[in-house]
Tab-separated table of C-alpha atoms in Angstrom:
chain	number	residue	atom	x	y	z
A	1221	LYS	CA	-31.858	134.204	162.285
A	1222	ALA	CA	-30.467	136.262	159.571
A	1223	GLY	CA	-33.254	137.165	156.755
A	1224	VAL	CA	-32.890	137.504	153.155
A	1225	THR	CA	-30.326	139.949	152.135
A	1226	GLN	CA	-30.605	141.915	149.103
A	1227	THR	CA	-27.459	144.162	147.762
A	1228	PRO	CA	-27.348	146.547	146.943
A	1229	ARG	CA	-30.647	148.431	147.891
A	1230	TYR	CA	-30.677	151.180	145.391
A	1231	LEU	CA	-29.175	151.554	142.040
A	1232	ILE	CA	-28.917	153.945	139.286
A	1233	LYS	CA	-27.964	152.765	135.816
A	1234	THR	CA	-28.114	154.159	132.306
A	1235	ARG	CA	-29.746	152.829	129.608
A	1236	GLY	CA	-27.781	150.234	127.484
A	1237	GLN	CA	-25.430	149.268	130.609
A	1238	GLN	CA	-26.086	145.773	132.513
A	1239	VAL	CA	-26.704	145.271	136.311
A	1240	THR	CA	-25.788	142.243	138.621
A	1241	LEU	CA	-28.312	142.088	142.117
A	1242	SER	CA	-27.382	139.920	144.659
A	1243	CYS	CA	-29.680	137.894	147.180
A	1244	SER	CA	-28.363	136.083	150.138
A	1245	PRO	CA	-31.319	133.566	151.152
A	1246	ILE	CA	-32.043	132.451	154.891
A	1247	SER	CA	-29.892	129.702	155.965
A	1248	GLY	CA	-30.971	126.507	155.012
A	1249	HIS	CA	-33.138	127.626	152.207
A	1250	ARG	CA	-32.511	125.992	148.957
A	1251	SER	CA	-34.949	127.813	146.694
A	1252	VAL	CA	-34.633	131.407	145.666
A	1253	SER	CA	-37.093	133.184	143.671
A	1254	TRP	CA	-36.788	136.709	141.593
A	1255	TYR	CA	-39.729	138.969	141.070
A	1256	GLN	CA	-40.190	142.234	139.184
A	1257	GLN	CA	-42.608	144.788	140.809
A	1258	THR	CA	-43.628	148.018	138.986
A	1259	PRO	CA	-46.668	150.242	139.498
A	1260	GLY	CA	-48.159	149.227	136.279
A	1261	GLN	CA	-47.246	145.482	136.086
A	1262	GLY	CA	-47.650	144.483	139.926
A	1263	LEU	CA	-45.347	141.734	140.973
A	1264	GLN	CA	-43.813	139.851	138.196
A	1265	PHE	CA	-42.206	136.575	138.577
A	1266	LEU	CA	-38.571	136.255	136.843
A	1267	PHE	CA	-37.383	133.015	137.940
A	1268	GLU	CA	-36.976	130.303	140.353
A	1269	TYR	CA	-33.813	128.381	141.450
A	1270	PHE	CA	-33.305	125.261	143.565
A	1271	SER	CA	-30.122	123.730	144.035
A	1272	GLU	CA	-28.516	125.732	141.664
A	1273	THR	CA	-31.020	124.764	138.694
A	1274	GLN	CA	-33.219	127.243	137.210
A	1275	ARG	CA	-36.456	125.354	137.742
A	1276	ASN	CA	-39.130	127.808	136.422
A	1277	LYS	CA	-39.268	130.928	134.456
A	1278	GLY	CA	-41.353	133.810	133.971
A	1279	ASN	CA	-42.202	135.655	130.755
A	1280	PHE	CA	-39.202	137.722	130.418
A	1281	PRO	CA	-36.926	138.540	127.603
A	1282	GLY	CA	-33.352	136.762	127.710
A	1283	ARG	CA	-31.683	140.132	128.915
A	1284	PHE	CA	-32.903	138.750	132.249
A	1285	SER	CA	-30.836	136.110	133.443
A	1286	GLY	CA	-29.700	134.410	136.681
A	1287	ARG	CA	-27.833	131.626	138.668
A	1288	GLN	CA	-27.542	130.188	142.132
A	1289	PHE	CA	-24.293	129.226	143.485
A	1290	SER	CA	-23.698	126.170	145.904
A	1291	ASN	CA	-24.272	128.156	148.884
A	1292	SER	CA	-27.756	128.822	147.509
A	1293	ARG	CA	-26.970	132.592	147.020
A	1294	SER	CA	-28.202	133.729	143.880
A	1295	GLU	CA	-27.622	136.692	141.270
A	1296	MET	CA	-29.765	138.221	138.660
A	1297	ASN	CA	-28.562	140.094	135.891
A	1298	VAL	CA	-29.968	142.465	133.302
A	1299	SER	CA	-27.931	143.194	130.112
A	1300	THR	CA	-28.745	146.240	127.749
A	1301	LEU	CA	-31.059	147.966	130.469
A	1302	GLU	CA	-34.048	149.757	129.216
A	1303	LEU	CA	-36.054	152.630	130.772
A	1304	GLY	CA	-38.690	150.045	131.395
A	1305	ASP	CA	-36.726	147.892	133.688
A	1306	SER	CA	-36.636	150.607	136.432
A	1307	ALA	CA	-38.550	148.540	139.178
A	1308	LEU	CA	-38.008	146.896	142.397
A	1309	TYR	CA	-36.504	143.672	142.447
A	1310	LEU	CA	-37.513	141.328	145.253
A	1311	CYS	CA	-35.866	138.155	145.767
A	1312	ALA	CA	-37.427	135.541	148.387
A	1313	SER	CA	-36.133	132.290	149.655
A	1314	SER	CA	-38.177	129.356	150.624
A	1315	LYS	CA	-37.374	126.045	152.533
A	1316	THR	CA	-39.246	123.748	149.743
A	1317	ILE	CA	-39.865	120.361	150.170
A	1318	GLU	CA	-37.581	117.829	148.722
A	1319	GLY	CA	-39.459	116.321	145.410
A	1320	GLY	CA	-41.451	119.599	144.695
A	1321	ARG	CA	-44.205	118.411	146.686
A	1322	GLY	CA	-45.402	121.694	148.244
A	1323	SER	CA	-43.736	124.760	149.165
A	1324	THR	CA	-43.979	126.607	152.531
A	1325	GLU	CA	-44.090	130.358	152.983
A	1326	ALA	CA	-41.545	132.472	151.048
A	1327	PHE	CA	-39.392	135.082	152.635
A	1328	PHE	CA	-38.957	138.496	150.881
A	1329	GLY	CA	-35.839	140.673	151.082
A	1330	GLN	CA	-36.303	144.349	151.183
A	1331	GLY	CA	-35.753	144.759	147.279
A	1332	THR	CA	-33.296	146.676	145.218
A	1333	ARG	CA	-34.598	149.503	143.738
A	1334	LEU	CA	-33.314	150.057	140.197
A	1335	THR	CA	-33.593	153.308	138.306
A	1336	VAL	CA	-32.814	153.374	134.740
A	1337	VAL	CA	-32.093	156.788	133.240
B	1372	SER	CA	-50.624	137.207	132.986
B	1373	GLN	CA	-51.251	137.202	136.573
B	1374	GLN	CA	-52.837	134.077	138.125
B	1375	GLY	CA	-54.472	135.533	141.227
B	1376	GLU	CA	-56.400	138.845	140.992
B	1377	GLU	CA	-57.214	140.673	144.020
B	1378	ASP	CA	-60.656	142.368	144.322
B	1379	PRO	CA	-61.081	145.186	145.603
B	1380	GLN	CA	-58.060	146.813	143.933
B	1381	ALA	CA	-58.459	149.367	147.096
B	1382	LEU	CA	-60.256	149.461	150.142
B	1383	SER	CA	-60.612	152.444	153.048
B	1384	ILE	CA	-62.057	151.710	156.064
B	1385	GLN	CA	-61.907	153.445	159.705
B	1386	GLU	CA	-60.167	151.908	162.247
B	1387	GLY	CA	-61.965	148.728	164.268
B	1388	GLU	CA	-64.034	147.835	160.946
B	1389	ASN	CA	-63.349	144.566	159.300
B	1390	ALA	CA	-61.836	144.239	155.956
B	1391	THR	CA	-62.487	141.742	153.308
B	1392	MET	CA	-60.297	140.918	150.227
B	1393	ASN	CA	-60.684	138.227	147.480
B	1394	CYS	CA	-58.680	136.413	145.393
B	1395	SER	CA	-59.842	134.478	142.174
B	1396	TYR	CA	-57.421	132.373	140.233
B	1397	LYS	CA	-57.170	130.146	137.109
B	1398	THR	CA	-55.319	126.995	137.736
B	1399	SER	CA	-55.036	123.992	140.266
B	1400	ILE	CA	-53.061	125.023	143.045
B	1401	ASN	CA	-51.008	123.171	145.535
B	1402	ASN	CA	-51.471	126.123	148.206
B	1403	LEU	CA	-52.666	129.532	148.386
B	1404	GLN	CA	-50.663	132.359	150.415
B	1405	TRP	CA	-51.505	135.795	151.397
B	1406	TYR	CA	-48.731	138.385	151.782
B	1407	ARG	CA	-48.453	142.021	153.149
B	1408	GLN	CA	-46.367	144.772	151.803
B	1409	ASN	CA	-45.543	148.235	153.447
B	1410	SER	CA	-44.809	150.999	150.700
B	1411	GLY	CA	-42.480	149.597	148.322
B	1412	ARG	CA	-40.637	147.172	150.895
B	1413	GLY	CA	-40.355	143.237	150.869
B	1414	LEU	CA	-43.390	141.138	151.372
B	1415	VAL	CA	-44.342	139.562	154.429
B	1416	HIS	CA	-46.054	136.217	154.736
B	1417	LEU	CA	-49.266	136.406	156.468
B	1418	ILE	CA	-50.745	132.792	156.143
B	1419	LEU	CA	-50.721	129.807	153.865
B	1420	ILE	CA	-53.792	127.296	153.351
B	1421	ARG	CA	-53.293	124.213	151.484
B	1422	SER	CA	-55.488	123.153	148.921
B	1423	ASN	CA	-57.191	120.576	151.199
B	1424	GLU	CA	-58.175	123.113	153.652
B	1425	ARG	CA	-61.493	125.458	153.749
B	1426	GLU	CA	-60.439	127.819	156.590
B	1427	LYS	CA	-57.604	128.983	158.478
B	1428	HIS	CA	-56.814	131.248	161.176
B	1429	SER	CA	-54.203	133.348	162.510
B	1430	GLY	CA	-55.155	136.014	165.039
B	1431	ARG	CA	-57.285	138.672	163.433
B	1432	LEU	CA	-56.958	136.871	159.882
B	1433	ARG	CA	-59.195	134.435	158.732
B	1434	VAL	CA	-58.491	132.988	155.178
B	1435	THR	CA	-60.980	130.705	153.429
B	1436	LEU	CA	-60.512	128.762	150.468
B	1437	ASP	CA	-62.921	127.393	147.989
B	1438	THR	CA	-61.021	125.613	145.147
B	1439	SER	CA	-64.399	124.633	143.532
B	1440	LYS	CA	-64.755	128.377	142.577
B	1441	LYS	CA	-61.005	129.116	142.564
B	1442	SER	CA	-61.188	131.922	144.852
B	1443	SER	CA	-59.747	132.885	148.370
B	1444	SER	CA	-60.651	135.433	150.792
B	1445	LEU	CA	-58.827	137.350	153.585
B	1446	LEU	CA	-60.784	138.763	156.420
B	1447	ILE	CA	-59.193	141.409	158.813
B	1448	THR	CA	-61.135	141.668	161.767
B	1449	ALA	CA	-60.930	144.913	164.304
B	1450	SER	CA	-58.234	146.801	161.695
B	1451	ARG	CA	-55.810	149.107	163.119
B	1452	ALA	CA	-54.151	151.895	161.233
B	1453	ALA	CA	-50.853	149.775	161.090
B	1454	ASP	CA	-52.703	147.623	158.745
B	1455	THR	CA	-52.675	149.934	156.388
B	1456	ALA	CA	-50.637	148.188	153.439
B	1457	SER	CA	-50.743	146.140	150.161
B	1458	TYR	CA	-52.142	142.711	150.091
B	1459	PHE	CA	-51.402	140.214	147.961
B	1460	CYS	CA	-52.699	136.498	147.182
B	1461	ALA	CA	-50.240	133.989	145.686
B	1462	THR	CA	-50.761	130.681	144.526
B	1463	VAL	CA	-48.322	127.615	144.129
B	1464	SER	CA	-48.968	125.652	141.149
B	1465	ASN	CA	-48.661	122.027	142.090
B	1466	THR	CA	-47.347	121.226	138.112
B	1467	GLY	CA	-43.658	121.329	137.022
B	1468	GLY	CA	-41.913	122.943	139.909
B	1469	PHE	CA	-42.807	126.178	142.121
B	1470	LYS	CA	-44.004	129.123	140.134
B	1471	THR	CA	-45.583	131.428	143.217
B	1472	ILE	CA	-47.855	133.653	141.149
B	1473	PHE	CA	-48.854	136.760	142.790
B	1474	GLY	CA	-52.099	138.992	142.124
B	1475	ALA	CA	-52.518	142.619	141.499
B	1476	GLY	CA	-53.036	143.394	145.242
B	1477	THR	CA	-55.382	145.184	147.140
B	1478	ARG	CA	-54.464	148.642	148.710
B	1479	LEU	CA	-56.180	148.855	152.277
B	1480	PHE	CA	-56.109	152.051	153.941
B	1481	VAL	CA	-57.273	151.915	157.624
B	1482	LYS	CA	-58.218	155.445	159.063
B	1483	ALA	CA	-57.492	156.226	162.470
């Protein structure tokens, strides 16, 4: 079956602009999480969505937002881009057990590499 | 702040040797997972160990979990050059929804 698809793969934006990244999870997976990866900070959790609801949020400013659609596809948006937002943004989907009692492994997309100039 | 912290940060070994990486975490967990990442690509899931398990095997991988010490180790036996990658542990908290927190990773370099 198809894996997690992230688009676009690469993006160059200018400071102050906004950007929207897309993630299509594996069919049947209802949980989608987003991560930011930078050489200095490692993998930082952004947020997690389940059934169109944000269940958890990491420690990022309000410029970072996301949403999930009824088909489980997710988007994340970063407004007023800063140079420090340059990173690899990874999306992961998982088949979370209903009721939140345990989660299975996460399947990652290849990521979107965002460069802010 | 990171939940998991891997140790060592970097490891260089010869092909055929064993590689051991450790992970420590801070809060109670539902499960702990190990992932591999090849040069800036997406992560690949290796193995999941639940909080009530102590050891798990998968091919050349062996994972142990000590919840009393809040630590886990990943052993790769008979390493190959293709094992060269960054390895991350990820903890899944069992409180308030799912927040999978990754450590900073161990960079493994296997010399042929």
